[in-house]
mmCIF file of C-alpha atoms in Angstrom:
data_model
loop_
_atom_site.group_PDB
_atom_site.id
_atom_site.type_symbol
_atom_site.label_atom_id
_atom_site.label_comp_id
_atom_site.label_asym_id
_atom_site.label_seq_id
_atom_site.Cartn_x
_atom_site.Cartn_y
_atom_site.Cartn_z
ATOM 1 C CA UNK H 51 0.000 0.000 0.000
ATOM 2 C CA UNK H 52 1.552 3.287 -1.163
ATOM 3 C CA UNK H 53 1.155 6.175 1.314
ATOM 4 C CA UNK H 54 1.946 9.879 0.855
ATOM 5 C CA UNK H 55 2.346 12.241 3.850
ATOM 6 C CA UNK H 56 1.244 15.887 3.775
ATOM 7 C CA UNK H 57 2.071 17.966 6.862
ATOM 8 C CA UNK H 58 3.956 21.216 7.327
ATOM 9 C CA UNK H 59 5.929 19.862 10.298
ATOM 10 C CA UNK H 60 8.928 17.802 9.239
ATOM 11 C CA UNK H 61 9.368 16.266 12.699
ATOM 12 C CA UNK H 62 5.778 15.033 12.697
ATOM 13 C CA UNK H 63 6.169 13.570 9.196
ATOM 14 C CA UNK H 64 9.293 11.787 10.360
ATOM 15 C CA UNK H 65 7.411 10.275 13.288
ATOM 16 C CA UNK H 66 4.548 9.064 11.103
ATOM 17 C CA UNK H 67 7.007 7.624 8.574
ATOM 18 C CA UNK H 68 8.758 5.722 11.374
ATOM 19 C CA UNK H 69 5.459 4.331 12.662
ATOM 20 C CA UNK H 70 4.300 3.200 9.227
ATOM 21 C CA UNK H 71 7.687 1.642 8.419
ATOM 22 C CA UNK H 72 6.779 -1.067 10.931
ATOM 23 C CA UNK H 73 3.824 -2.131 8.794
ATOM 24 C CA UNK H 74 4.747 -4.832 6.298
ATOM 25 C CA UNK H 75 1.982 -3.844 3.892
ATOM 26 C CA UNK H 76 2.782 -0.097 3.751
ATOM 27 C CA UNK H 77 5.362 1.953 1.916
ATOM 28 C CA UNK H 78 5.672 5.730 2.346
ATOM 29 C CA UNK H 79 6.358 6.870 -1.221
ATOM 30 C CA UNK H 80 6.592 10.610 -0.640
ATOM 31 C CA UNK H 81 5.914 13.560 1.599
ATOM 32 C CA UNK H 82 5.286 17.279 1.360
ATOM 33 C CA UNK H 83 5.026 20.271 3.667
ATOM 34 C CA UNK H 84 3.150 22.720 1.436
ATOM 35 C CA UNK H 85 0.104 22.679 -0.830
ATOM 36 C CA UNK H 86 1.849 23.076 -4.206
ATOM 37 C CA UNK H 87 4.528 20.573 -3.276
ATOM 38 C CA UNK H 88 1.842 18.124 -2.156
ATOM 39 C CA UNK H 89 -0.210 18.369 -5.353
ATOM 40 C CA UNK H 90 2.869 17.850 -7.523
ATOM 41 C CA UNK H 91 4.223 15.050 -5.326
ATOM 42 C CA UNK H 92 0.944 13.160 -5.244
ATOM 43 C CA UNK H 93 0.707 13.379 -9.022
ATOM 44 C CA UNK H 94 4.221 12.006 -9.431
ATOM 45 C CA UNK H 95 4.150 9.310 -6.714
ATOM 46 C CA UNK H 96 0.612 8.036 -7.454
ATOM 47 C CA UNK H 97 -0.059 6.806 -3.891
ATOM 48 C CA UNK H 98 -3.024 4.730 -2.794
ATOM 49 C CA UNK H 99 -3.645 6.812 0.339
ATOM 50 C CA UNK H 100 -2.753 10.388 1.255
ATOM 51 C CA UNK H 101 -2.464 11.363 4.931
ATOM 52 C CA UNK H 102 -3.470 14.991 4.859
ATOM 53 C CA UNK H 103 -2.913 17.780 7.394
ATOM 54 C CA UNK H 104 -5.901 20.123 7.622
ATOM 55 C CA UNK H 105 -4.094 23.392 8.408
ATOM 56 C CA UNK H 106 -0.956 24.551 6.642
ATOM 57 C CA UNK H 107 0.305 28.100 6.101
ATOM 58 C CA UNK H 108 -0.506 28.170 2.379
ATOM 59 C CA UNK H 109 -3.990 26.678 2.372
ATOM 60 C CA UNK H 110 -4.095 23.271 4.003
ATOM 61 C CA UNK H 111 -6.015 20.103 3.330
ATOM 62 C CA UNK H 112 -8.950 21.578 1.430
ATOM 63 C CA UNK H 113 -6.586 23.279 -1.039
ATOM 64 C CA UNK H 114 -4.747 19.990 -1.632
ATOM 65 C CA UNK H 115 -8.028 18.142 -2.131
ATOM 66 C CA UNK H 116 -9.155 20.764 -4.633
ATOM 67 C CA UNK H 117 -5.814 20.512 -6.414
ATOM 68 C CA UNK H 118 -6.066 16.756 -6.862
ATOM 69 C CA UNK H 119 -9.844 16.721 -7.276
ATOM 70 C CA UNK H 120 -9.780 15.293 -10.765
ATOM 71 C CA UNK H 121 -7.804 12.302 -9.474
ATOM 72 C CA UNK H 122 -10.036 11.416 -6.508
ATOM 73 C CA UNK H 123 -12.350 9.062 -8.416
ATOM 74 C CA UNK H 124 -9.489 6.829 -9.526
ATOM 75 C CA UNK H 125 -7.291 7.410 -6.463
ATOM 76 C CA UNK H 126 -5.768 8.252 -4.161
ATOM 77 C CA UNK H 127 -8.117 8.264 -1.208
ATOM 78 C CA UNK H 128 -7.382 10.904 1.418
ATOM 79 C CA UNK H 129 -7.455 10.563 5.190
ATOM 80 C CA UNK H 130 -7.264 13.837 7.122
ATOM 81 C CA UNK H 131 -4.873 13.762 10.085
ATOM 82 C CA UNK H 132 -5.090 16.887 12.226
ATOM 83 C CA UNK H 133 -4.638 18.346 15.692
ATOM 84 C CA UNK H 134 -8.012 20.063 15.230
ATOM 85 C CA UNK H 135 -11.258 18.401 16.287
ATOM 86 C CA UNK H 136 -13.429 21.377 15.294
ATOM 87 C CA UNK H 137 -16.660 20.519 13.486
ATOM 88 C CA UNK H 138 -16.067 23.092 10.747
ATOM 89 C CA UNK H 139 -12.685 21.543 9.904
ATOM 90 C CA UNK H 140 -14.086 18.023 9.760
ATOM 91 C CA UNK H 141 -17.005 19.026 7.552
ATOM 92 C CA UNK H 142 -14.867 21.152 5.212
ATOM 93 C CA UNK H 143 -12.391 18.402 4.327
ATOM 94 C CA UNK H 144 -15.074 15.727 3.989
ATOM 95 C CA UNK H 145 -17.050 17.954 1.643
ATOM 96 C CA UNK H 146 -13.830 18.528 -0.316
ATOM 97 C CA UNK H 147 -13.372 14.797 -0.836
ATOM 98 C CA UNK H 148 -11.524 13.244 2.115
ATOM 99 C CA UNK H 149 -12.608 9.739 3.063
ATOM 100 C CA UNK H 150 -12.067 10.166 6.798
ATOM 101 C CA UNK H 151 -10.725 12.345 9.573
ATOM 102 C CA UNK H 152 -8.624 11.345 12.572
ATOM 103 C CA UNK H 153 -6.852 13.469 15.164
ATOM 104 C CA UNK H 154 -3.149 13.408 15.941
ATOM 105 C CA UNK H 155 -3.823 11.755 19.297
ATOM 106 C CA UNK H 156 -4.281 8.488 17.370
ATOM 107 C CA UNK H 157 -1.773 5.709 18.002
ATOM 108 C CA UNK H 158 0.492 4.336 15.299
ATOM 109 C CA UNK H 159 -1.366 1.044 15.093
ATOM 110 C CA UNK H 160 -4.736 2.796 14.932
ATOM 111 C CA UNK H 161 -3.464 5.059 12.157
ATOM 112 C CA UNK H 162 -2.236 2.079 10.152
ATOM 113 C CA UNK H 163 -5.608 0.385 10.551
ATOM 114 C CA UNK H 164 -7.349 3.603 9.481
ATOM 115 C CA UNK H 165 -5.224 3.708 6.332
ATOM 116 C CA UNK H 166 -6.151 0.110 5.513
ATOM 117 C CA UNK H 167 -9.830 0.833 6.043
ATOM 118 C CA UNK H 168 -10.009 3.935 3.828
ATOM 119 C CA UNK H 169 -7.995 2.093 1.175
ATOM 120 C CA UNK H 170 -10.626 -0.636 1.349
ATOM 121 C CA UNK H 171 -13.477 1.825 0.870
ATOM 122 C CA UNK H 172 -14.554 2.503 4.462
ATOM 123 C CA UNK H 173 -15.002 5.930 6.021
ATOM 124 C CA UNK H 174 -12.849 6.416 9.121
ATOM 125 C CA UNK H 175 -13.312 8.937 11.931
ATOM 126 C CA UNK H 176 -11.950 9.507 15.401
ATOM 127 C CA UNK H 177 -14.604 9.046 18.104
ATOM 128 C CA UNK H 178 -17.342 11.721 18.068
ATOM 129 C CA UNK H 179 -16.183 13.335 14.810
ATOM 130 C CA UNK H 180 -18.503 11.211 12.678
ATOM 131 C CA UNK H 181 -21.439 12.927 14.356
ATOM 132 C CA UNK H 182 -20.347 16.296 12.971
ATOM 133 C CA UNK H 183 -20.494 14.958 9.431
ATOM 134 C CA UNK H 184 -23.797 13.157 9.958
ATOM 135 C CA UNK H 185 -25.421 16.269 11.409
ATOM 136 C CA UNK H 186 -24.107 18.417 8.582
ATOM 137 C CA UNK H 187 -25.275 16.189 5.741
ATOM 138 C CA UNK H 188 -28.683 15.480 7.305
ATOM 139 C CA UNK H 189 -29.302 19.111 8.213
ATOM 140 C CA UNK H 190 -29.646 18.286 11.894
ATOM 141 C CA UNK H 191 -26.668 20.234 13.192
ATOM 142 C CA UNK H 192 -27.366 21.089 16.863
ATOM 143 C CA UNK H 193 -25.695 24.471 16.525
ATOM 144 C CA UNK H 194 -27.029 27.272 14.307
ATOM 145 C CA UNK H 195 -24.795 28.918 11.729
ATOM 146 C CA UNK H 196 -22.626 31.458 13.564
ATOM 147 C CA UNK H 197 -23.219 35.138 12.850
ATOM 148 C CA UNK H 198 -20.625 37.113 10.938
ATOM 149 C CA UNK H 199 -17.733 38.091 13.183
ATOM 150 C CA UNK H 200 -15.129 40.147 11.280
ATOM 151 C CA UNK H 201 -12.490 39.878 14.019
ATOM 152 C CA UNK H 202 -12.866 36.118 14.287
ATOM 153 C CA UNK H 203 -13.044 35.691 10.521
ATOM 154 C CA UNK H 204 -9.751 37.584 10.148
ATOM 155 C CA UNK H 205 -7.845 34.807 11.948
ATOM 156 C CA UNK H 206 -5.985 32.210 9.916
ATOM 157 C CA UNK H 207 -6.688 28.518 10.654
ATOM 158 C CA UNK H 208 -3.406 28.247 12.591
ATOM 159 C CA UNK H 209 -4.166 31.400 14.604
ATOM 160 C CA UNK H 210 -7.567 29.937 15.455
ATOM 161 C CA UNK H 211 -5.898 26.744 16.697
ATOM 162 C CA UNK H 212 -3.598 28.811 18.911
ATOM 163 C CA UNK H 213 -6.564 30.852 20.159
ATOM 164 C CA UNK H 214 -8.462 27.700 21.154
ATOM 165 C CA UNK H 215 -5.521 26.383 23.153
ATOM 166 C CA UNK H 216 -4.899 29.756 24.786
ATOM 167 C CA UNK H 217 -8.548 29.850 25.825
ATOM 168 C CA UNK H 218 -8.140 26.403 27.398
ATOM 169 C CA UNK H 219 -5.296 27.724 29.550
ATOM 170 C CA UNK H 220 -2.388 26.058 27.753
ATOM 171 C CA UNK H 221 1.054 27.600 28.158
ATOM 172 C CA UNK H 222 3.014 28.656 25.085
ATOM 173 C CA UNK H 223 5.247 25.618 25.502
ATOM 174 C CA UNK H 224 2.255 23.264 25.738
ATOM 175 C CA UNK H 225 0.735 24.843 22.625
ATOM 176 C CA UNK H 226 4.025 24.395 20.776
ATOM 177 C CA UNK H 227 4.118 20.705 21.719
ATOM 178 C CA UNK H 228 0.487 20.162 20.673
ATOM 179 C CA UNK H 229 0.873 21.881 17.318
ATOM 180 C CA UNK H 230 4.427 20.655 16.645
ATOM 181 C CA UNK H 231 5.757 24.196 16.225
ATOM 182 C CA UNK H 232 8.335 26.276 18.100
ATOM 183 C CA UNK H 233 7.526 28.432 21.131
ATOM 184 C CA UNK H 234 8.655 31.465 19.127
ATOM 185 C CA UNK H 235 6.124 30.649 16.417
ATOM 186 C CA UNK H 236 3.408 30.319 19.058
ATOM 187 C CA UNK H 237 4.361 33.757 20.403
ATOM 188 C CA UNK H 238 4.084 35.219 16.906
ATOM 189 C CA UNK H 239 0.653 33.684 16.365
ATOM 190 C CA UNK H 240 -0.533 34.839 19.810
ATOM 191 C CA UNK H 241 0.628 38.378 19.060
ATOM 192 C CA UNK H 242 -1.259 38.329 15.755
ATOM 193 C CA UNK H 243 -4.389 37.038 17.490
ATOM 194 C CA UNK H 244 -4.240 39.826 20.102
ATOM 195 C CA UNK H 245 -3.823 42.431 17.377
ATOM 196 C CA UNK H 246 -6.597 41.119 15.147
ATOM 197 C CA UNK H 247 -9.081 40.677 17.984
ATOM 198 C CA UNK H 248 -8.102 44.041 19.511
ATOM 199 C CA UNK H 249 -7.517 42.544 22.949
ATOM 200 C CA UNK H 250 -4.891 43.988 25.283
ATOM 201 C CA UNK H 251 -3.703 40.841 27.077
ATOM 202 C CA UNK H 252 -4.232 37.106 27.419
ATOM 203 C CA UNK H 253 -6.902 37.381 30.126
ATOM 204 C CA UNK H 254 -8.975 39.706 27.955
ATOM 205 C CA UNK H 255 -8.437 37.403 24.982
ATOM 206 C CA UNK H 256 -9.612 34.382 26.988
ATOM 207 C CA UNK H 257 -12.806 36.200 27.977
ATOM 208 C CA UNK H 258 -13.310 37.249 24.352
ATOM 209 C CA UNK H 259 -12.911 33.653 23.201
ATOM 210 C CA UNK H 260 -15.261 32.255 25.852
ATOM 211 C CA UNK H 261 -17.984 34.726 24.869
ATOM 212 C CA UNK H 262 -17.784 33.225 21.393
ATOM 213 C CA UNK H 263 -17.672 29.680 22.786
ATOM 214 C CA UNK H 264 -14.181 29.121 21.413
ATOM 215 C CA UNK H 265 -12.576 26.631 23.766
#
């Protein structure tokens, strides 16, 4: 089974490659850390399954899925692998063509089994995420569409991830470990979030996030 890795964190890709190297029926045939690189690499490597990060600086999983859209019917199948468990992220990549969505808390053996299942035609989701998709496609979403919020809408997907973890009380170091980025990068994102949301400090930002149920 030919697998292609798409994630903007080289250390994370290395870890996934090491885990999958233990599987006798899997061969990692390529990897990429950016959207354009991923689209070109997938076209050249012709994998069976693509493990796809949802958020990357230049567009993320949806952009990759759109870029390879004409190839989805004949392969490869795509399995989203993300730190995010937000309903909007799950729904967006499934609508774009992914066959499943699992979070980065998954174990190596579970990930390998998920790859086998999507390759075999199954849909694969981490616990509770399947409900987001079901609610969306049946029109029974328990939450109404959120109102327009220019400040919130100005945040990039990565900044929104950082905001969620800040609102949960994570330290910069803990955020860096969760998102597989440096503490300095977390600080940069946090500074951007404060500026875009017009909040003066972290406490004010946390209150702002909680009012919008971002946690």
